[in-house]
PDB file of N, CA and C in Angstrom:
ATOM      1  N   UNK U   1      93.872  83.478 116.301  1.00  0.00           N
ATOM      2  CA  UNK U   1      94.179  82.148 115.959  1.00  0.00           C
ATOM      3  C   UNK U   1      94.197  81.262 117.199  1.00  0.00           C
ATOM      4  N   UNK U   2      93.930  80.090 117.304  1.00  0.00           N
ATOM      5  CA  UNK U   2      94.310  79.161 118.124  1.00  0.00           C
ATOM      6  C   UNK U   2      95.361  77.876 117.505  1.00  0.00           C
ATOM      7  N   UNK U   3      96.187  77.947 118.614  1.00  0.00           N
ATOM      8  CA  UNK U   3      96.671  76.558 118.944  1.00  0.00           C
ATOM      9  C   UNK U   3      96.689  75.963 119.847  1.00  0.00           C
ATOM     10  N   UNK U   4      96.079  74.644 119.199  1.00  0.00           N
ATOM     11  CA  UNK U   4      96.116  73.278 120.174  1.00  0.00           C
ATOM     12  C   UNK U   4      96.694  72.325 120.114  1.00  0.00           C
ATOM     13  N   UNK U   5      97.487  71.504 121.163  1.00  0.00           N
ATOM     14  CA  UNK U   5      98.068  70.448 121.178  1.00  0.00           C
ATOM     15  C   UNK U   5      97.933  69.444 122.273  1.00  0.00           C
ATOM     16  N   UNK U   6      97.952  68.436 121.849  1.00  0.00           N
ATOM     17  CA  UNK U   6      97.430  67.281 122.416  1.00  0.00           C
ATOM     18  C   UNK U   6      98.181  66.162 122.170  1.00  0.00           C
ATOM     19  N   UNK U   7      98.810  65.275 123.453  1.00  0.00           N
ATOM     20  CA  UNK U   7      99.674  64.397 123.504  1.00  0.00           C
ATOM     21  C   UNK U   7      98.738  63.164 123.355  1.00  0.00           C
ATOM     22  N   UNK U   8      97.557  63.094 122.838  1.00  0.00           N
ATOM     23  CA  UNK U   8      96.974  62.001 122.181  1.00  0.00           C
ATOM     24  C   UNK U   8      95.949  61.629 123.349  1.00  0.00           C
ATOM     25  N   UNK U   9      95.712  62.254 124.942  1.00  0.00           N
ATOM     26  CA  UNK U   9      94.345  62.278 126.039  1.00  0.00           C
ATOM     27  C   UNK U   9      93.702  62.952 125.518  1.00  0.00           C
ATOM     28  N   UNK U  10      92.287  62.595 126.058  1.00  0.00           N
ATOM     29  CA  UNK U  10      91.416  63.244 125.778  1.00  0.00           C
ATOM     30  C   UNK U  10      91.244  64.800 125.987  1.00  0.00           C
ATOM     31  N   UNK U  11      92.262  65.158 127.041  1.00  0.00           N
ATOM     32  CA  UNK U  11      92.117  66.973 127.294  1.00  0.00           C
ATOM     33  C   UNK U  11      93.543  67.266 126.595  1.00  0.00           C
ATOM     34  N   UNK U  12      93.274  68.465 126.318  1.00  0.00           N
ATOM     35  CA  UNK U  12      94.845  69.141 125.267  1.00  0.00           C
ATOM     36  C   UNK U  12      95.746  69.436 126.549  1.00  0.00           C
ATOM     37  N   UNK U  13      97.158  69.505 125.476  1.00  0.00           N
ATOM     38  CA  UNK U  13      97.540  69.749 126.940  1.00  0.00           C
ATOM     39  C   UNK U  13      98.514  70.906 126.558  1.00  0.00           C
ATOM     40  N   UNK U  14      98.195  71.857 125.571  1.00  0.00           N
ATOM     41  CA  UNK U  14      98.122  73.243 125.506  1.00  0.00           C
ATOM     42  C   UNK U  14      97.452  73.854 124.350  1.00  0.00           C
ATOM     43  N   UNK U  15      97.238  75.303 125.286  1.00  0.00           N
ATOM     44  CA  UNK U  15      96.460  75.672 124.553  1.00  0.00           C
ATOM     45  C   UNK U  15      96.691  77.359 124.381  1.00  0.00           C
ATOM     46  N   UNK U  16      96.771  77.977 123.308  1.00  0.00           N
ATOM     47  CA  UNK U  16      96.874  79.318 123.076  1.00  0.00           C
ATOM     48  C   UNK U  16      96.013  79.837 122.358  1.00  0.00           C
ATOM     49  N   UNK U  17      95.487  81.106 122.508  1.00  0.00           N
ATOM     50  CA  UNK U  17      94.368  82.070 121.640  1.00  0.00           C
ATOM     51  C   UNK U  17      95.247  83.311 121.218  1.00  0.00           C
ATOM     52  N   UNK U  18      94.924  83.756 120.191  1.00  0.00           N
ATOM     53  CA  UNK U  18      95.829  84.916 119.696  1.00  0.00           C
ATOM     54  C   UNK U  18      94.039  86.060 119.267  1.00  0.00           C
ATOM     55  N   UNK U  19      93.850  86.835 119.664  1.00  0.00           N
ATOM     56  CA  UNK U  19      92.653  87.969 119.479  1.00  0.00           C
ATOM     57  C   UNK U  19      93.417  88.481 118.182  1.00  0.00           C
ATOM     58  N   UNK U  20      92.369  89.150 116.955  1.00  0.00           N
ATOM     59  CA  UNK U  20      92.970  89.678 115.863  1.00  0.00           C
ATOM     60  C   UNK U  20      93.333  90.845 116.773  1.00  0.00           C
ATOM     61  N   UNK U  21      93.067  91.686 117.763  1.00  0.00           N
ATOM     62  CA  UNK U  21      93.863  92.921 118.180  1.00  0.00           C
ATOM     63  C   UNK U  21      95.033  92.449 118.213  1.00  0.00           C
ATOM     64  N   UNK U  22      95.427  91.855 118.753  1.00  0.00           N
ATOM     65  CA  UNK U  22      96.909  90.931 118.902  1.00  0.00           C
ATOM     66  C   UNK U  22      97.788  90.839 117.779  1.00  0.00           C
ATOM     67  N   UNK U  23      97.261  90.351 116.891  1.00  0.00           N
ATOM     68  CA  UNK U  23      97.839  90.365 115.325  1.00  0.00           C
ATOM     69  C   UNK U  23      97.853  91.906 114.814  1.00  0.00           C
ATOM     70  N   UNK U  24      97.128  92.413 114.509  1.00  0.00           N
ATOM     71  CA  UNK U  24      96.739  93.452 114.084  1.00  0.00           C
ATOM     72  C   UNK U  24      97.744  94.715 114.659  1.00  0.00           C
ATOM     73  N   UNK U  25      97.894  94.637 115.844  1.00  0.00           N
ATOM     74  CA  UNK U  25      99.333  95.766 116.417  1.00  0.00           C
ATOM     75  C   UNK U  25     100.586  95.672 116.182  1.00  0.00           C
ATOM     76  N   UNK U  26     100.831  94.056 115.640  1.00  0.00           N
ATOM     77  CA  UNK U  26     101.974  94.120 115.024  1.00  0.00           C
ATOM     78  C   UNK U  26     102.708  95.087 114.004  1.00  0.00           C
ATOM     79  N   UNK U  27     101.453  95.446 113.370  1.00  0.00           N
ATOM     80  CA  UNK U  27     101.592  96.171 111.685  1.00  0.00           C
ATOM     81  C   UNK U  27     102.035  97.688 112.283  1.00  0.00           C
ATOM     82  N   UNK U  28     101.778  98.036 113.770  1.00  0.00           N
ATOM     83  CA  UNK U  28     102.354  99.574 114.074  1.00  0.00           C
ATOM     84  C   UNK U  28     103.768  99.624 113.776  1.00  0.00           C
ATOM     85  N   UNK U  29     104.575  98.774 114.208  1.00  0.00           N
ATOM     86  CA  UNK U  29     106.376  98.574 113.486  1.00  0.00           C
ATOM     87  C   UNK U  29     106.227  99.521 112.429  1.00  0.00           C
ATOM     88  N   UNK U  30     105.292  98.888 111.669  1.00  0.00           N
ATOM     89  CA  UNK U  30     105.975  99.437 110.022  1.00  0.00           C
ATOM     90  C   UNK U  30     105.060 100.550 109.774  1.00  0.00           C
ATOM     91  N   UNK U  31     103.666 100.844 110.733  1.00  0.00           N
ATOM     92  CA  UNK U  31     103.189 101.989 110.076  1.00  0.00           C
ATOM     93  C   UNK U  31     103.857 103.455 110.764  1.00  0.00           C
ATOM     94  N   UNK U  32     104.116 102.934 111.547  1.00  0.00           N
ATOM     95  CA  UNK U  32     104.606 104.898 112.712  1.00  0.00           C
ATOM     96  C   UNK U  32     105.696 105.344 112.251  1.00  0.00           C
ATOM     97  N   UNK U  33     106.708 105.101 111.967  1.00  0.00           N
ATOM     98  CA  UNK U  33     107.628 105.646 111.591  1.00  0.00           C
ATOM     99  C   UNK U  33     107.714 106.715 110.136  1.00  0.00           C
ATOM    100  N   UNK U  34     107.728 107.978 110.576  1.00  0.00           N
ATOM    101  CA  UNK U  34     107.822 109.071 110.207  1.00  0.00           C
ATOM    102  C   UNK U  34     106.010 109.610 110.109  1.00  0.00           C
ATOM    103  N   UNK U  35     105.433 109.129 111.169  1.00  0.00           N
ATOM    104  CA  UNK U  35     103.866 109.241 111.551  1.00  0.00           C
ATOM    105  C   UNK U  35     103.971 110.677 112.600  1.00  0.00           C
ATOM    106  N   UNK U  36     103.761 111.612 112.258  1.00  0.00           N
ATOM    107  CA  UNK U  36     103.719 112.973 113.488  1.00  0.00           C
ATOM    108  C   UNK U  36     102.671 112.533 114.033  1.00  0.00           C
ATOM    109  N   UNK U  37     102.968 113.187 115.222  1.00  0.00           N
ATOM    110  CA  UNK U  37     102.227 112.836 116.908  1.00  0.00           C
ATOM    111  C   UNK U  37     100.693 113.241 116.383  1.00  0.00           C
ATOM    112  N   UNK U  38     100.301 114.278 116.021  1.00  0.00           N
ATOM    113  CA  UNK U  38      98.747 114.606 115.286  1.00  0.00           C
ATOM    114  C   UNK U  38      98.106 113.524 114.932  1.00  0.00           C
ATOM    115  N   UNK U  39      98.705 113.126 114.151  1.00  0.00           N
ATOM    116  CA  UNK U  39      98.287 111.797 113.473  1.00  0.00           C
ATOM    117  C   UNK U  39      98.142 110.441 114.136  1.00  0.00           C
ATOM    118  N   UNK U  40      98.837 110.139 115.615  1.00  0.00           N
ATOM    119  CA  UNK U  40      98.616 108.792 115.758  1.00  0.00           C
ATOM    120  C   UNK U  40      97.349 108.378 116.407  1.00  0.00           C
ATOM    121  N   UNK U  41      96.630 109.498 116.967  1.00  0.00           N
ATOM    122  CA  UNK U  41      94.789 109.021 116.973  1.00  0.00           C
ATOM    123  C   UNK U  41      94.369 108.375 116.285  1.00  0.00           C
ATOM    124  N   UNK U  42      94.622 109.117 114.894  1.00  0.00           N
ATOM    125  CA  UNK U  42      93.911 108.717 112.984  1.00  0.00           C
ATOM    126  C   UNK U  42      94.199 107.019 113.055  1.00  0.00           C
ATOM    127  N   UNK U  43      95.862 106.657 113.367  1.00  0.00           N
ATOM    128  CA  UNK U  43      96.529 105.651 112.819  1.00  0.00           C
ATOM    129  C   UNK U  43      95.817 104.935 113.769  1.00  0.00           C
ATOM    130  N   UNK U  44      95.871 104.693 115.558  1.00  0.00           N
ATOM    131  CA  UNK U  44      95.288 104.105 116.177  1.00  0.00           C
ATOM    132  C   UNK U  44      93.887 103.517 115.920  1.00  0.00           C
ATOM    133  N   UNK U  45      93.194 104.941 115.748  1.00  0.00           N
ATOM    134  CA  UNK U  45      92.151 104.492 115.612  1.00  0.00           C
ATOM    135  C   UNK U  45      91.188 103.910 114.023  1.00  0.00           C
ATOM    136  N   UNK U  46      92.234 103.775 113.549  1.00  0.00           N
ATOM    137  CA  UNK U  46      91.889 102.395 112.430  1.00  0.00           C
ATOM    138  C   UNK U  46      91.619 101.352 112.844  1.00  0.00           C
ATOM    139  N   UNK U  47      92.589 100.818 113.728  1.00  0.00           N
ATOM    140  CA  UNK U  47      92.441  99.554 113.868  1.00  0.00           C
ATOM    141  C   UNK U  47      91.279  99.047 114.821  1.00  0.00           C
ATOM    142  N   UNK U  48      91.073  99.727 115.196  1.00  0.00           N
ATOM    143  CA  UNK U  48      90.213  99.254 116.351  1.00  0.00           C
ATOM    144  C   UNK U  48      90.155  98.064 117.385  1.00  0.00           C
ATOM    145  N   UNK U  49      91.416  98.800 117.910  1.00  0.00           N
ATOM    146  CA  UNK U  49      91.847  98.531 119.041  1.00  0.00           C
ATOM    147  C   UNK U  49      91.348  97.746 120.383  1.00  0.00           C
ATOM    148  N   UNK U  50      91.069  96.753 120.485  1.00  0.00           N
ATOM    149  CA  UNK U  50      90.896  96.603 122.290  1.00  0.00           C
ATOM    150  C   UNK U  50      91.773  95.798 123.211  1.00  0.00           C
ATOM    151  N   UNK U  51      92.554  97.078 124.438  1.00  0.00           N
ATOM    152  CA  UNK U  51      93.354  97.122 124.875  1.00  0.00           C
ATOM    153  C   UNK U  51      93.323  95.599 125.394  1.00  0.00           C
ATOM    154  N   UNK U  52      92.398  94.994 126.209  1.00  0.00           N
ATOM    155  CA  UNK U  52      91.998  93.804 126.607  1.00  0.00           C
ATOM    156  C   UNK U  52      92.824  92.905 126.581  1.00  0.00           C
ATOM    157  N   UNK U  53      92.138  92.848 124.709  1.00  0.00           N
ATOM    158  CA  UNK U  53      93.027  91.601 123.796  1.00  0.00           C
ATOM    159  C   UNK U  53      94.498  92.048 123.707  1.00  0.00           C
ATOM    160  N   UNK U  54      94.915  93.162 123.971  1.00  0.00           N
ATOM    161  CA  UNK U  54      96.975  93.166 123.160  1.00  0.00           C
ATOM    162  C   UNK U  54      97.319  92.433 124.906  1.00  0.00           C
ATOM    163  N   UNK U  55      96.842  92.748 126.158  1.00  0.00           N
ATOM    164  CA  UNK U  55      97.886  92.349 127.086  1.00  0.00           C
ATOM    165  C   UNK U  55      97.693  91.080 127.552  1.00  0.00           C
ATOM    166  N   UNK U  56      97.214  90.251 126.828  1.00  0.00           N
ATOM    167  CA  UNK U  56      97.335  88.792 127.780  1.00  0.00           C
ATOM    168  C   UNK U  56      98.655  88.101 127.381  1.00  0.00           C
TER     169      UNK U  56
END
């Protein structure tokens, strides 16, 4: 997602990007719990992940 805001100049005067990886890791909260260690490759690698996008 983006947000932009702009005090009414022509350049914004902020600005944020959200990557769906970003969104998308949220949902681990609610999926891991009672997830055995075997399994969290499987779970990880659903989403398809890029590390990139979760650390900015």
């Amino acid at each position: 997602g983006v947000y932009l805001t702009s005090r009414g100049e022509k350049t914004p005067w902020r600005l944020k990007l959200r990557t769906p990886s970003f969104n998308n890791i949220q949902a681990l909260s609610a999926l891991l719990p009672g997830t055995g260690v075997a399994d969290l490759p499987v779970v990880l690698g659903s989403f398809a992940v890029v590390v990139g996008d979760i650390d900015r």
